[in-house]
Amino acid sequence: MFLTGIFGLVVLCLQAQVSTKIAGRVYTDEGRPAALATVRLQEIPLQVSTDENGSFFFNNVTPGTYTLIISLIGYIEHKQSITVQHGDNRITAVSLVNNPVELEQVTVTAEKKENNLQYTPMAVSALNGRQIEERKITEMGDLVLSVPNLMTMNMGAPTLSAISIRGILTFSTDPAVGIYLDGVPMFDGYSSSLQMQDVERVEVLRGPQSTLYGRNALGGIINIITRQPGNTLKGFAEAGFSNYGGQRYSAGISGPIVKNRLFAGFSGLYDTRNGYFRNAYNNRKFDKPETFNGNFYLKYLAGENFSLTLNVKGEQNNITGAFPYVVNADSAFKDPYTLNVNGTNIEKRTVLSNSLTAAWKLKGAQLSSMTAYTLLDDTYRDYDADYTPYEILTYEMPYQKQKTWIQELRIVTDSYKKLKLTAGAFGFIDNKKPVSTYSYGPDAAAFDPNAPYTTNTYSDKTVKGFAAYANLTYSISTRLNVSAGLRYDYEDRKMSFSTDFVKEPDPPVVISPEQVIKGSNSALSPKLSISYLPAKDLQLYATYSRGYRPGGFNQYALNATQLNYDPEYTDNYELGFKSEWLNHRLRINAAAFYTYWKDQQQALSLPEPRVANVGKLVTSGAELEVTALVAKGLEIRYNLGIVHSDYRSLILTDASTGSDNKDYKGNRQIFTPSFTSAVSLSYHYRINEKTVLYAVPEWKYLGKQYMTYYNDLVQDPFSLLNASVGLRFSGYELSVWGKNLGDARYLSFAYATQTGSTTPVLLGIPRTYGITLKARL
């Protein structure tokens, strides 16, 4: 509050100054704000760039007549004559017209500031809202191979996905790839998988990003940016139907409440299907997910220099038949999409994310403050944990709430300065309270004489953290830039827990009375980068960066020295180039990387179940992205990924004896194909002024991958073929689409810590197809 007050006083002082000013806004022909457009006055050497709202302004302009020129790659240059008088001069909003013979410029916020993707010296890719809609990317699992070396595989429910970048992933609910939703980090894996609804852009940052993003950015970051309201009144309504009883309905509206000042937007979604799996136990469909999703925006512009944005997002999932696993891969392939369990596997999840962002424009910099609150409420009932029709083990989580409070202050200096700074302070409080219940049924008596019985575990964990970071970029010349950054993170954690034993009709027996354990850790996350532009549309860069993921608790450890495990780190070295050719009709980006993952947290069972820092992994590889505008309306995108992984140390329970720990060094990383390739075509044909026909086929190839840490379960190479065809006519759109059209049978997930003969597995989503009707205002 103190810092915010100081910022406000500075803003008021600056606003009190009298000057002759020119101000305006720039939009694309689709009504979106045109960020990073170049705006200049032809008669005098004044040039600025538009911000994320498409806004620009000039100060201290001498009254007179000028030629205003606005340019943006992918759009036709705009020129108009303006007359400047004393005081404020507001220009009517300018709409840029798409240039069909150039690739569209891509704007990203990878460095926590707006920048052209081609000028950002890191491996970052982006998908815009149109590409997401036309490819029918509706959930996290659909993003697989949308960019090089990105694996997002379905884990059996819309609430959780296995996400990996360049082979960096973890087999736990604490993500190794950070998920950010409109700038708000999702701390838990179960809060990370959300429906893709009314999305403006998805950015994927490959390689460690802890300098700017902090914890859980070992492998990279996925930024999901939803559409914000503006001066244009817009709305849509959509209905979709697919096989397996799929239904998807969504609607939204946004626009100005007070033009140029106050804007609001809302969108909602309902999605369901009957399920892919059949339960042989009762010969009924097993998995039936149901999702409600909503997004509300309120944005206030108090002049050109100050804005407030309130964002409220929520998602509720009601799932019968979550995580339909089958023990043993042979059984899964022998009778596909069939399981035999006596549980109903009911999951109910609610995710709520609220944020309030204030932004101040000062002379030469922008200050911002984000305050956020996230709630995760995720419960399980009657979850069959033995994956058989017998009464052996049932898991329930009747209560679980995770509440996260976040505060971030940030300053970003203007991009045209010789010395540029991005710096900030970040703090959070994360509290998680679950109740876990394991019920051992009558059939468990064969190996446990105490059965039937139930154990209940109660825990309450609070983590408090603080971080400060800074990243400086110095332009040695117009062609050479050097960037250096450093972040300091500190976390303090505390957890109380207890366990009781219930054997009906006896009263509960306390196995473990309430205990309290504490721990803390700190980390430094440096980054160093150098970039060189030998030509206008060619950039070369070299980067070193470190990733960090915090430590945690072993709440059941008997040895006091093993109650805490330490953080883990990735050190990444990268060389790359970005280029555009043939008058911006061809874009080629490539990168080569080497990553050393040390102090990796691994689950051990001997001498007691615990997590220990026993893993060391080296990954290396290369990536290629090619985008080409072959002809008017025809765009081709291709990406290739190569990853070689090698465990230098991997301590696991010996698979042959089950009684000793063994080093499985030389094994490969799980869920990481050594070779991936993806190509997509996007063809748009304008029949007349109001009618457009489009077709978007795509093919994805995934090479051999290992499904367990023991490397004794292998998924052979397979391909996924997707396609959509649509017709837009005067605000209406009809499309037909299909996913996995070749009906490939493949393993999407396995419990990686178990051996191949005993691990529960999940088959990937079968062939699906459907039809969608959309109306736009």
Tab-separated table of N, CA and C in Angstrom, residues 336-421:
chain	number	residue	atom	x	y	z
A	336	PRO	N	-8.828	-52.626	-25.865
A	336	PRO	CA	-8.670	-51.169	-25.746
A	336	PRO	C	-9.895	-50.489	-25.136
A	337	TYR	N	-9.614	-49.488	-24.331
A	337	TYR	CA	-10.635	-48.621	-23.732
A	337	TYR	C	-11.646	-49.426	-22.921
A	338	THR	N	-11.135	-50.468	-22.273
A	338	THR	CA	-11.946	-51.278	-21.358
A	338	THR	C	-11.178	-51.456	-20.061
A	339	LEU	N	-11.845	-51.251	-18.943
A	339	LEU	CA	-11.250	-51.511	-17.648
A	339	LEU	C	-12.238	-52.310	-16.810
A	340	ASN	N	-11.785	-52.774	-15.677
A	340	ASN	CA	-12.624	-53.631	-14.837
A	340	ASN	C	-12.396	-53.241	-13.387
A	341	VAL	N	-13.189	-52.277	-12.891
A	341	VAL	CA	-13.009	-51.757	-11.538
A	341	VAL	C	-14.366	-51.659	-10.845
A	342	ASN	N	-14.351	-51.726	-9.524
A	342	ASN	CA	-15.596	-51.623	-8.765
A	342	ASN	C	-15.784	-50.251	-8.124
A	343	GLY	N	-14.892	-49.294	-8.410
A	343	GLY	CA	-15.042	-47.932	-7.918
A	343	GLY	C	-15.642	-47.031	-8.974
A	344	THR	N	-16.145	-45.883	-8.543
A	344	THR	CA	-16.741	-44.930	-9.491
A	344	THR	C	-15.805	-43.769	-9.811
A	345	ASN	N	-14.739	-43.598	-9.049
A	345	ASN	CA	-13.710	-42.583	-9.316
A	345	ASN	C	-14.319	-41.190	-9.552
A	346	ILE	N	-14.951	-40.660	-8.541
A	346	ILE	CA	-15.602	-39.359	-8.657
A	346	ILE	C	-14.641	-38.262	-8.212
A	347	GLU	N	-14.441	-37.286	-9.085
A	347	GLU	CA	-13.621	-36.122	-8.758
A	347	GLU	C	-14.453	-34.859	-8.953
A	348	LYS	N	-14.357	-33.949	-7.997
A	348	LYS	CA	-14.983	-32.634	-8.104
A	348	LYS	C	-13.914	-31.601	-7.817
A	349	ARG	N	-13.695	-30.713	-8.792
A	349	ARG	CA	-12.639	-29.716	-8.665
A	349	ARG	C	-13.173	-28.327	-8.974
A	350	THR	N	-12.755	-27.360	-8.165
A	350	THR	CA	-13.056	-25.956	-8.417
A	350	THR	C	-11.747	-25.172	-8.382
A	351	VAL	N	-11.498	-24.404	-9.423
A	351	VAL	CA	-10.341	-23.516	-9.479
A	351	VAL	C	-10.854	-22.097	-9.665
A	352	LEU	N	-10.422	-21.188	-8.800
A	352	LEU	CA	-10.827	-19.787	-8.880
A	352	LEU	C	-9.570	-18.934	-8.843
A	353	SER	N	-9.443	-18.033	-9.812
A	353	SER	CA	-8.277	-17.157	-9.877
A	353	SER	C	-8.737	-15.711	-10.038
A	354	ASN	N	-8.397	-14.874	-9.066
A	354	ASN	CA	-8.746	-13.454	-9.098
A	354	ASN	C	-7.470	-12.621	-9.141
A	355	SER	N	-7.467	-11.554	-9.914
A	355	SER	CA	-6.297	-10.680	-9.934
A	355	SER	C	-6.728	-9.240	-10.189
A	356	LEU	N	-6.000	-8.323	-9.578
A	356	LEU	CA	-6.189	-6.890	-9.793
A	356	LEU	C	-4.827	-6.317	-10.169
A	357	THR	N	-4.752	-5.727	-11.366
A	357	THR	CA	-3.496	-5.197	-11.875
A	357	THR	C	-3.625	-3.696	-12.097
A	358	ALA	N	-2.691	-2.965	-11.541
A	358	ALA	CA	-2.622	-1.520	-11.748
A	358	ALA	C	-1.350	-1.212	-12.519
A	359	ALA	N	-1.453	-0.340	-13.521
A	359	ALA	CA	-0.295	0.010	-14.336
A	359	ALA	C	-0.203	1.525	-14.471
A	360	TRP	N	0.997	2.044	-14.230
A	360	TRP	CA	1.255	3.469	-14.356
A	360	TRP	C	2.319	3.686	-15.426
A	361	LYS	N	2.057	4.636	-16.316
A	361	LYS	CA	3.058	5.028	-17.291
A	361	LYS	C	3.757	6.277	-16.796
A	362	LEU	N	5.064	6.198	-16.645
A	362	LEU	CA	5.876	7.335	-16.271
A	362	LEU	C	6.754	7.695	-17.462
A	363	LYS	N	7.495	8.755	-17.335
A	363	LYS	CA	8.378	9.138	-18.409
A	363	LYS	C	9.533	8.142	-18.488
A	364	GLY	N	9.519	7.303	-19.503
A	364	GLY	CA	10.596	6.351	-19.711
A	364	GLY	C	10.414	4.997	-19.070
A	365	ALA	N	9.274	4.755	-18.387
A	365	ALA	CA	9.102	3.471	-17.702
A	365	ALA	C	7.622	3.207	-17.445
A	366	GLN	N	7.344	1.971	-17.095
A	366	GLN	CA	5.998	1.597	-16.656
A	366	GLN	C	6.104	0.823	-15.352
A	367	LEU	N	5.290	1.231	-14.388
A	367	LEU	CA	5.210	0.546	-13.104
A	367	LEU	C	3.911	-0.245	-13.067
A	368	SER	N	3.957	-1.415	-12.463
A	368	SER	CA	2.737	-2.219	-12.362
A	368	SER	C	2.711	-2.948	-11.023
A	369	SER	N	1.489	-3.203	-10.584
A	369	SER	CA	1.266	-3.950	-9.353
A	369	SER	C	0.188	-4.982	-9.618
A	370	MET	N	0.470	-6.247	-9.274
A	370	MET	CA	-0.529	-7.309	-9.421
A	370	MET	C	-0.777	-7.955	-8.064
A	371	THR	N	-2.048	-7.987	-7.678
A	371	THR	CA	-2.475	-8.682	-6.480
A	371	THR	C	-3.393	-9.818	-6.904
A	372	ALA	N	-3.117	-11.035	-6.472
A	372	ALA	CA	-3.876	-12.190	-6.958
A	372	ALA	C	-4.201	-13.151	-5.821
A	373	TYR	N	-5.308	-13.858	-6.007
A	373	TYR	CA	-5.732	-14.890	-5.059
A	373	TYR	C	-6.238	-16.084	-5.872
A	374	THR	N	-5.730	-17.268	-5.553
A	374	THR	CA	-6.132	-18.495	-6.253
A	374	THR	C	-6.648	-19.511	-5.236
A	375	LEU	N	-7.767	-20.133	-5.565
A	375	LEU	CA	-8.347	-21.186	-4.724
A	375	LEU	C	-8.448	-22.470	-5.531
A	376	LEU	N	-7.933	-23.559	-4.970
A	376	LEU	CA	-8.105	-24.896	-5.542
A	376	LEU	C	-8.837	-25.760	-4.531
A	377	ASP	N	-9.986	-26.268	-4.927
A	377	ASP	CA	-10.783	-27.167	-4.095
A	377	ASP	C	-10.991	-28.438	-4.904
A	378	ASP	N	-10.267	-29.503	-4.535
A	378	ASP	CA	-10.251	-30.728	-5.343
A	378	ASP	C	-10.504	-31.927	-4.429
A	379	THR	N	-11.589	-32.653	-4.658
A	379	THR	CA	-11.937	-33.793	-3.802
A	379	THR	C	-12.150	-35.045	-4.639
A	380	TYR	N	-11.928	-36.210	-3.991
A	380	TYR	CA	-12.135	-37.513	-4.624
A	380	TYR	C	-13.050	-38.364	-3.744
A	381	ARG	N	-13.882	-39.145	-4.404
A	381	ARG	CA	-14.725	-40.110	-3.711
A	381	ARG	C	-14.654	-41.451	-4.448
A	382	ASP	N	-14.572	-42.532	-3.678
A	382	ASP	CA	-14.666	-43.885	-4.215
A	382	ASP	C	-13.686	-44.111	-5.370
A	383	TYR	N	-12.433	-43.707	-5.158
A	383	TYR	CA	-11.407	-43.890	-6.186
A	383	TYR	C	-10.787	-45.275	-6.021
A	384	ASP	N	-10.907	-46.107	-7.064
A	384	ASP	CA	-10.402	-47.481	-7.031
A	384	ASP	C	-8.895	-47.462	-7.227
A	385	ALA	N	-8.142	-47.560	-6.132
A	385	ALA	CA	-6.687	-47.437	-6.179
A	385	ALA	C	-5.977	-48.753	-6.484
A	386	ASP	N	-6.720	-49.879	-6.580
A	386	ASP	CA	-6.090	-51.144	-6.978
A	386	ASP	C	-6.377	-51.488	-8.432
A	387	TYR	N	-7.287	-50.732	-9.079
A	387	TYR	CA	-7.594	-50.870	-10.505
A	387	TYR	C	-8.082	-52.275	-10.874
A	388	THR	N	-8.793	-52.912	-9.932
A	388	THR	CA	-9.330	-54.252	-10.157
A	388	THR	C	-10.784	-54.284	-9.675
A	389	PRO	N	-11.519	-55.370	-9.958
A	389	PRO	CA	-12.902	-55.477	-9.467
A	389	PRO	C	-12.993	-55.937	-8.013
A	390	TYR	N	-11.836	-56.054	-7.327
A	390	TYR	CA	-11.834	-56.565	-5.963
A	390	TYR	C	-11.827	-55.424	-4.945
A	391	GLU	N	-12.284	-55.759	-3.723
A	391	GLU	CA	-12.298	-54.782	-2.626
A	391	GLU	C	-10.947	-54.821	-1.918
A	392	ILE	N	-9.969	-54.198	-2.538
A	392	ILE	CA	-8.617	-54.196	-1.982
A	392	ILE	C	-8.274	-52.829	-1.408
A	393	LEU	N	-8.254	-51.789	-2.244
A	393	LEU	CA	-7.838	-50.472	-1.780
A	393	LEU	C	-8.673	-49.389	-2.446
A	394	THR	N	-9.258	-48.543	-1.636
A	394	THR	CA	-10.028	-47.398	-2.116
A	394	THR	C	-9.441	-46.122	-1.527
A	395	TYR	N	-9.310	-45.112	-2.380
A	395	TYR	CA	-8.750	-43.838	-1.938
A	395	TYR	C	-9.825	-42.763	-1.990
A	396	GLU	N	-9.840	-41.901	-0.976
A	396	GLU	CA	-10.745	-40.761	-0.970
A	396	GLU	C	-10.015	-39.544	-0.410
A	397	MET	N	-10.384	-38.412	-0.928
A	397	MET	CA	-9.928	-37.134	-0.380
A	397	MET	C	-11.182	-36.288	-0.169
A	398	PRO	N	-11.847	-36.478	0.955
A	398	PRO	CA	-13.117	-35.788	1.167
A	398	PRO	C	-12.971	-34.289	1.343
A	399	TYR	N	-11.752	-33.830	1.635
A	399	TYR	CA	-11.549	-32.395	1.829
A	399	TYR	C	-10.155	-32.018	1.352
A	400	GLN	N	-10.070	-30.980	0.525
A	400	GLN	CA	-8.777	-30.411	0.155
A	400	GLN	C	-8.991	-28.989	-0.346
A	401	LYS	N	-8.333	-28.061	0.295
A	401	LYS	CA	-8.381	-26.668	-0.146
A	401	LYS	C	-6.962	-26.109	-0.164
A	402	GLN	N	-6.651	-25.450	-1.260
A	402	GLN	CA	-5.364	-24.770	-1.383
A	402	GLN	C	-5.640	-23.310	-1.720
A	403	LYS	N	-5.125	-22.417	-0.881
A	403	LYS	CA	-5.340	-20.983	-1.063
A	403	LYS	C	-3.981	-20.308	-1.233
A	404	THR	N	-3.880	-19.490	-2.281
A	404	THR	CA	-2.615	-18.841	-2.594
A	404	THR	C	-2.840	-17.344	-2.780
A	405	TRP	N	-2.078	-16.551	-2.020
A	405	TRP	CA	-2.110	-15.096	-2.149
A	405	TRP	C	-0.795	-14.644	-2.768
A	406	ILE	N	-0.863	-13.760	-3.752
A	406	ILE	CA	0.330	-13.340	-4.493
A	406	ILE	C	0.336	-11.813	-4.616
A	407	GLN	N	1.512	-11.238	-4.475
A	407	GLN	CA	1.699	-9.810	-4.724
A	407	GLN	C	2.994	-9.618	-5.502
A	408	GLU	N	2.909	-8.882	-6.616
A	408	GLU	CA	4.100	-8.594	-7.407
A	408	GLU	C	4.099	-7.122	-7.793
A	409	LEU	N	5.258	-6.471	-7.633
A	409	LEU	CA	5.505	-5.110	-8.103
A	409	LEU	C	6.595	-5.174	-9.153
A	410	ARG	N	6.407	-4.444	-10.256
A	410	ARG	CA	7.366	-4.557	-11.359
A	410	ARG	C	7.564	-3.204	-12.027
A	411	ILE	N	8.776	-2.967	-12.483
A	411	ILE	CA	9.092	-1.791	-13.284
A	411	ILE	C	9.758	-2.245	-14.571
A	412	VAL	N	9.331	-1.675	-15.698
A	412	VAL	CA	9.899	-1.987	-17.009
A	412	VAL	C	10.180	-0.662	-17.703
A	413	THR	N	11.426	-0.434	-18.084
A	413	THR	CA	11.768	0.803	-18.779
A	413	THR	C	11.465	0.675	-20.261
A	414	ASP	N	11.408	1.809	-20.943
A	414	ASP	CA	11.037	1.828	-22.359
A	414	ASP	C	12.048	1.061	-23.207
A	415	SER	N	11.544	0.437	-24.264
A	415	SER	CA	12.373	-0.448	-25.082
A	415	SER	C	13.366	0.295	-25.952
A	416	TYR	N	13.141	1.600	-26.193
A	416	TYR	CA	14.054	2.326	-27.071
A	416	TYR	C	15.289	2.847	-26.338
A	417	LYS	N	15.337	2.705	-25.019
A	417	LYS	CA	16.480	3.195	-24.263
A	417	LYS	C	17.706	2.307	-24.471
A	418	LYS	N	18.877	2.915	-24.307
A	418	LYS	CA	20.124	2.163	-24.471
A	418	LYS	C	20.289	1.132	-23.362
A	419	LEU	N	19.906	1.501	-22.134
A	419	LEU	CA	19.938	0.591	-20.997
A	419	LEU	C	18.507	0.325	-20.566
A	420	LYS	N	18.102	-0.923	-20.640
A	420	LYS	CA	16.711	-1.308	-20.343
A	420	LYS	C	16.694	-2.180	-19.097
A	421	LEU	N	15.662	-1.974	-18.289
A	421	LEU	CA	15.565	-2.680	-17.015
A	421	LEU	C	14.182	-3.301	-16.867
